[in-house]
Amino acid sequence: MGKPLILVTNDDGITAPGLRALVSYMKEIGDVVVVAPDSPQSGMGHAITLDSTLYSKKMQVDLSHTGTEEYSCSGTPADCVKLGLQELLERKPDICVSGINHGSNSSINVIYSGTMSAAIEAGIEGVPAIGFSLCDYNWEADFAPSEKYVKKIVREALKFGIPKGVVLNVNIPKLPKKEIKGIKVCRQAKANWKEKFDKRTNPMGKDYYWLTGEFELLDKGEDTDEWALANGYISVVPTQFDLTAHHAIQDINNWNLK
Amino acid sequence: MGKPLILVTNDDGITAPGLRALVSYMKEIGDVVVVAPDSPQSGMGHAITLDSTLYSKKMQVDLSHTGTEEYSCSGTPADCVKLGLQELLERKPDICVSGINHGSNSSINVIYSGTMSAAIEAGIEGVPAIGFSLCDYNWEADFAPSEKYVKKIVREALKFGIPKGVVLNVNIPKLPKKEIKGIKVCRQAKANWKEKFDKRTNPMGKDYYWLTGEFELLDKGEDTDEWALANGYISVVPTQFDLTAHHAIQDINNWNLK
């Protein structure tokens, strides 16, 4: 059996240190092809490029990683996966890994996450997929403590397979290696952002806004990703793209829709 | 009791005929405030604007709709809802309706949909929300056959309330009024897009791609939105933003993650 083929992508862009870390870990496990955005795409959710053209460029970002095929793409993370699977890779990859994101994608952040949208796009197309995020927005964040766990999760996913219709959302706490207690499989915590718009006036006298906000955890459960992260664990949330709220079908059927 | 306050938004932009139709229907039910993108935002998924500024402009698109407050916003559909709820509306609306989209958002399209991302954003913030889409991409599409059903669904939602954590994804078949058979509450059909990239060369000799594709239905169920639409029904899918695949937690717990 040959080495597994691994598609690596992210939303922070092809030069992001988190992607470079992930590429170096994945090279120990299989053959790596990178297809990643040519510029940062944070907060892009599951956007795709419909009204505009896509450019792709073969490139070599890190000369120490010879042998790794790398392509930048002008589109969103979901575009990168679509283009990679359809046009750039010679065969269907055995797994797609996205990240390592600079910043958390736990709880409700999964909805806004470009990192996870790339993983979900791969999942939709039948490729086992995992998104990795480190809870540290710093561009110089220390990814080394995550190495052992990232490799373990990918190896287990390749061994057991990920259930159909499911992709994994992995978040890593910002902790030194010896303080990480292990891995917990969790559910997505209930949370939202309490928005605050910072209203300013531009030099031409026109008002504009910056979107800011505070994260608001609405969930006291000890089986959630937020609990795991706050208690020193890496969280793994199995995430699905069938959004049907099956439990609510009966409720709505009680309405008078005749 | 006063009239309900209704936030109307969409992803096709504030001048889209589908939004104008929805505004005219909602004015019969309550007080309407429109906050909608100043340009088309199709395929934006749940993108939000993090690295850029947002502009908003009070405007009057349709002079016959006097009394309706309207704001355009330079951001994505999710941005419009955030800005509307935090900055522009005087109180929390009783319901948020998004659409009527020019084109289907059934089955897997919900993932890429700006229309539904606006509704989901409202749902996350605790506002009952519904996304409406007509399965006709034409800018001159005939929205009239949907009027009775759109009003019925909104009135029932206001009467019964939408279950917490759930937003409704409503799709309307492209049919004359007398051929619409009624409303069916459904689950999201399993489907994906078989991508095809149309590769071209620009006048400067550089290759680029257009994303195209064919919809591929992978589901033979008669309880799905695709079945309902193909059989002359309006589909209503209760949709959730807790993406946890609860059934998969045990599977992943069987991996060796120690």
Short mmCIF file of N, CA, C and O in Angstrom, two decimals, chain A residues 26 29 95 97 129-132 146-162 168-172 182-184 234-236, chain B residues 252 255-257:
data_model
loop_
_atom_site.label_atom_id
_atom_site.label_comp_id
_atom_site.label_asym_id
_atom_site.label_seq_id
_atom_site.Cartn_x
_atom_site.Cartn_y
_atom_site.Cartn_z
N MET A 26 2.27 16.65 8.46
CA MET A 26 1.63 15.73 7.51
C MET A 26 2.64 15.02 6.62
O MET A 26 2.40 13.90 6.16
N ILE A 29 3.43 11.63 7.58
CA ILE A 29 2.36 10.64 7.48
C ILE A 29 2.07 10.24 6.04
O ILE A 29 1.72 9.09 5.76
N ILE A 95 -7.29 12.00 2.79
CA ILE A 95 -7.80 12.87 3.85
C ILE A 95 -7.50 14.32 3.48
O ILE A 95 -6.56 14.59 2.73
N VAL A 97 -6.88 17.99 5.47
CA VAL A 97 -6.72 18.67 6.76
C VAL A 97 -6.62 20.17 6.51
O VAL A 97 -5.98 20.62 5.57
N ALA A 129 -12.26 14.51 6.48
CA ALA A 129 -11.68 15.84 6.65
C ALA A 129 -11.69 16.29 8.10
O ALA A 129 -12.60 15.94 8.87
N ILE A 130 -10.65 17.06 8.44
CA ILE A 130 -10.48 17.56 9.81
C ILE A 130 -10.01 19.01 9.74
O ILE A 130 -9.08 19.33 9.00
N GLY A 131 -10.64 19.88 10.53
CA GLY A 131 -10.15 21.25 10.70
C GLY A 131 -9.44 21.36 12.04
O GLY A 131 -9.95 20.88 13.06
N PHE A 132 -8.25 21.98 12.05
CA PHE A 132 -7.48 22.19 13.27
C PHE A 132 -7.34 23.68 13.56
O PHE A 132 -7.01 24.46 12.65
N SER A 146 1.04 21.22 19.85
CA SER A 146 -0.07 20.50 19.20
C SER A 146 0.41 19.32 18.35
O SER A 146 -0.38 18.45 17.99
N GLU A 147 1.71 19.28 18.03
CA GLU A 147 2.20 18.34 17.01
C GLU A 147 1.79 16.89 17.27
O GLU A 147 1.22 16.23 16.40
N LYS A 148 2.09 16.42 18.47
CA LYS A 148 1.82 15.02 18.82
C LYS A 148 0.33 14.69 18.63
O LYS A 148 -0.03 13.64 18.10
N TYR A 149 -0.53 15.61 19.05
CA TYR A 149 -1.98 15.36 19.03
C TYR A 149 -2.53 15.43 17.61
O TYR A 149 -3.39 14.64 17.23
N VAL A 150 -2.04 16.39 16.83
CA VAL A 150 -2.51 16.52 15.45
C VAL A 150 -2.17 15.24 14.68
O VAL A 150 -3.01 14.67 13.97
N LYS A 151 -0.95 14.76 14.84
CA LYS A 151 -0.54 13.54 14.13
C LYS A 151 -1.35 12.33 14.60
O LYS A 151 -1.77 11.50 13.80
N LYS A 152 -1.59 12.25 15.91
CA LYS A 152 -2.37 11.13 16.45
C LYS A 152 -3.79 11.12 15.87
O LYS A 152 -4.30 10.08 15.43
N ILE A 153 -4.42 12.28 15.85
CA ILE A 153 -5.81 12.36 15.35
C ILE A 153 -5.86 11.98 13.87
O ILE A 153 -6.74 11.23 13.44
N VAL A 154 -4.92 12.49 13.08
CA VAL A 154 -4.93 12.18 11.64
C VAL A 154 -4.66 10.69 11.42
O VAL A 154 -5.33 10.04 10.60
N ARG A 155 -3.72 10.12 12.17
CA ARG A 155 -3.41 8.68 12.01
C ARG A 155 -4.62 7.82 12.37
O ARG A 155 -4.93 6.84 11.68
N GLU A 156 -5.32 8.18 13.45
CA GLU A 156 -6.51 7.41 13.84
C GLU A 156 -7.62 7.56 12.80
O GLU A 156 -8.34 6.61 12.50
N ALA A 157 -7.76 8.78 12.27
CA ALA A 157 -8.79 9.00 11.24
C ALA A 157 -8.50 8.16 9.99
O ALA A 157 -9.41 7.59 9.39
N LEU A 158 -7.23 8.08 9.61
CA LEU A 158 -6.86 7.26 8.45
C LEU A 158 -7.10 5.77 8.74
O LEU A 158 -7.49 5.01 7.86
N LYS A 159 -6.89 5.36 9.99
CA LYS A 159 -7.03 3.95 10.37
C LYS A 159 -8.51 3.55 10.46
O LYS A 159 -8.92 2.54 9.89
N PHE A 160 -9.31 4.34 11.16
CA PHE A 160 -10.70 3.96 11.43
C PHE A 160 -11.68 4.52 10.40
O PHE A 160 -12.79 4.04 10.26
N GLY A 161 -11.29 5.59 9.71
CA GLY A 161 -12.23 6.30 8.84
C GLY A 161 -13.12 7.20 9.67
O GLY A 161 -13.37 6.91 10.84
N ILE A 162 -13.58 8.30 9.08
CA ILE A 162 -14.49 9.22 9.76
C ILE A 162 -15.89 8.86 9.29
O ILE A 162 -16.09 8.62 8.09
N LEU A 168 -14.39 16.52 11.36
CA LEU A 168 -13.99 16.80 12.74
C LEU A 168 -13.53 18.25 12.90
O LEU A 168 -12.79 18.78 12.07
N ASN A 169 -13.98 18.87 13.98
CA ASN A 169 -13.56 20.21 14.34
C ASN A 169 -12.69 20.12 15.59
O ASN A 169 -13.20 19.88 16.68
N VAL A 170 -11.37 20.27 15.40
CA VAL A 170 -10.42 20.09 16.49
C VAL A 170 -9.89 21.46 16.94
O VAL A 170 -9.41 22.24 16.12
N ASN A 171 -10.02 21.76 18.22
CA ASN A 171 -9.46 22.99 18.77
C ASN A 171 -8.44 22.65 19.85
O ASN A 171 -8.64 21.72 20.64
N ILE A 172 -7.36 23.43 19.85
CA ILE A 172 -6.22 23.16 20.72
C ILE A 172 -6.05 24.34 21.67
O ILE A 172 -5.98 25.49 21.21
N GLY A 182 -4.83 16.11 27.32
CA GLY A 182 -5.24 15.04 26.43
C GLY A 182 -6.33 15.52 25.49
O GLY A 182 -6.48 16.72 25.27
N ILE A 183 -7.09 14.57 24.94
CA ILE A 183 -8.10 14.86 23.92
C ILE A 183 -9.48 14.49 24.44
O ILE A 183 -9.63 13.42 25.05
N LYS A 184 -10.46 15.34 24.23
CA LYS A 184 -11.84 15.00 24.59
C LYS A 184 -12.76 15.14 23.38
O LYS A 184 -12.71 16.15 22.68
N ILE A 234 -7.68 19.15 24.46
CA ILE A 234 -7.95 19.40 23.05
C ILE A 234 -9.37 18.90 22.77
O ILE A 234 -9.72 17.79 23.18
N SER A 235 -10.19 19.71 22.12
CA SER A 235 -11.58 19.32 21.85
C SER A 235 -11.72 18.79 20.43
O SER A 235 -11.14 19.34 19.49
N VAL A 236 -12.46 17.70 20.29
CA VAL A 236 -12.79 17.14 18.96
C VAL A 236 -14.31 17.08 18.87
O VAL A 236 -14.94 16.32 19.61
N ILE B 252 -16.12 8.13 17.54
CA ILE B 252 -14.79 8.75 17.67
C ILE B 252 -14.18 8.38 19.02
O ILE B 252 -12.97 8.26 19.16
N TRP B 255 -11.78 5.51 19.03
CA TRP B 255 -10.41 5.66 18.53
C TRP B 255 -9.44 5.66 19.72
O TRP B 255 -9.84 5.95 20.85
N ASN B 256 -8.19 5.38 19.42
CA ASN B 256 -7.17 5.45 20.48
C ASN B 256 -6.60 6.86 20.55
O ASN B 256 -5.62 7.19 19.90
N LEU B 257 -7.24 7.69 21.34
CA LEU B 257 -6.81 9.10 21.43
C LEU B 257 -6.10 9.38 22.76
O LEU B 257 -5.84 10.52 23.10
#
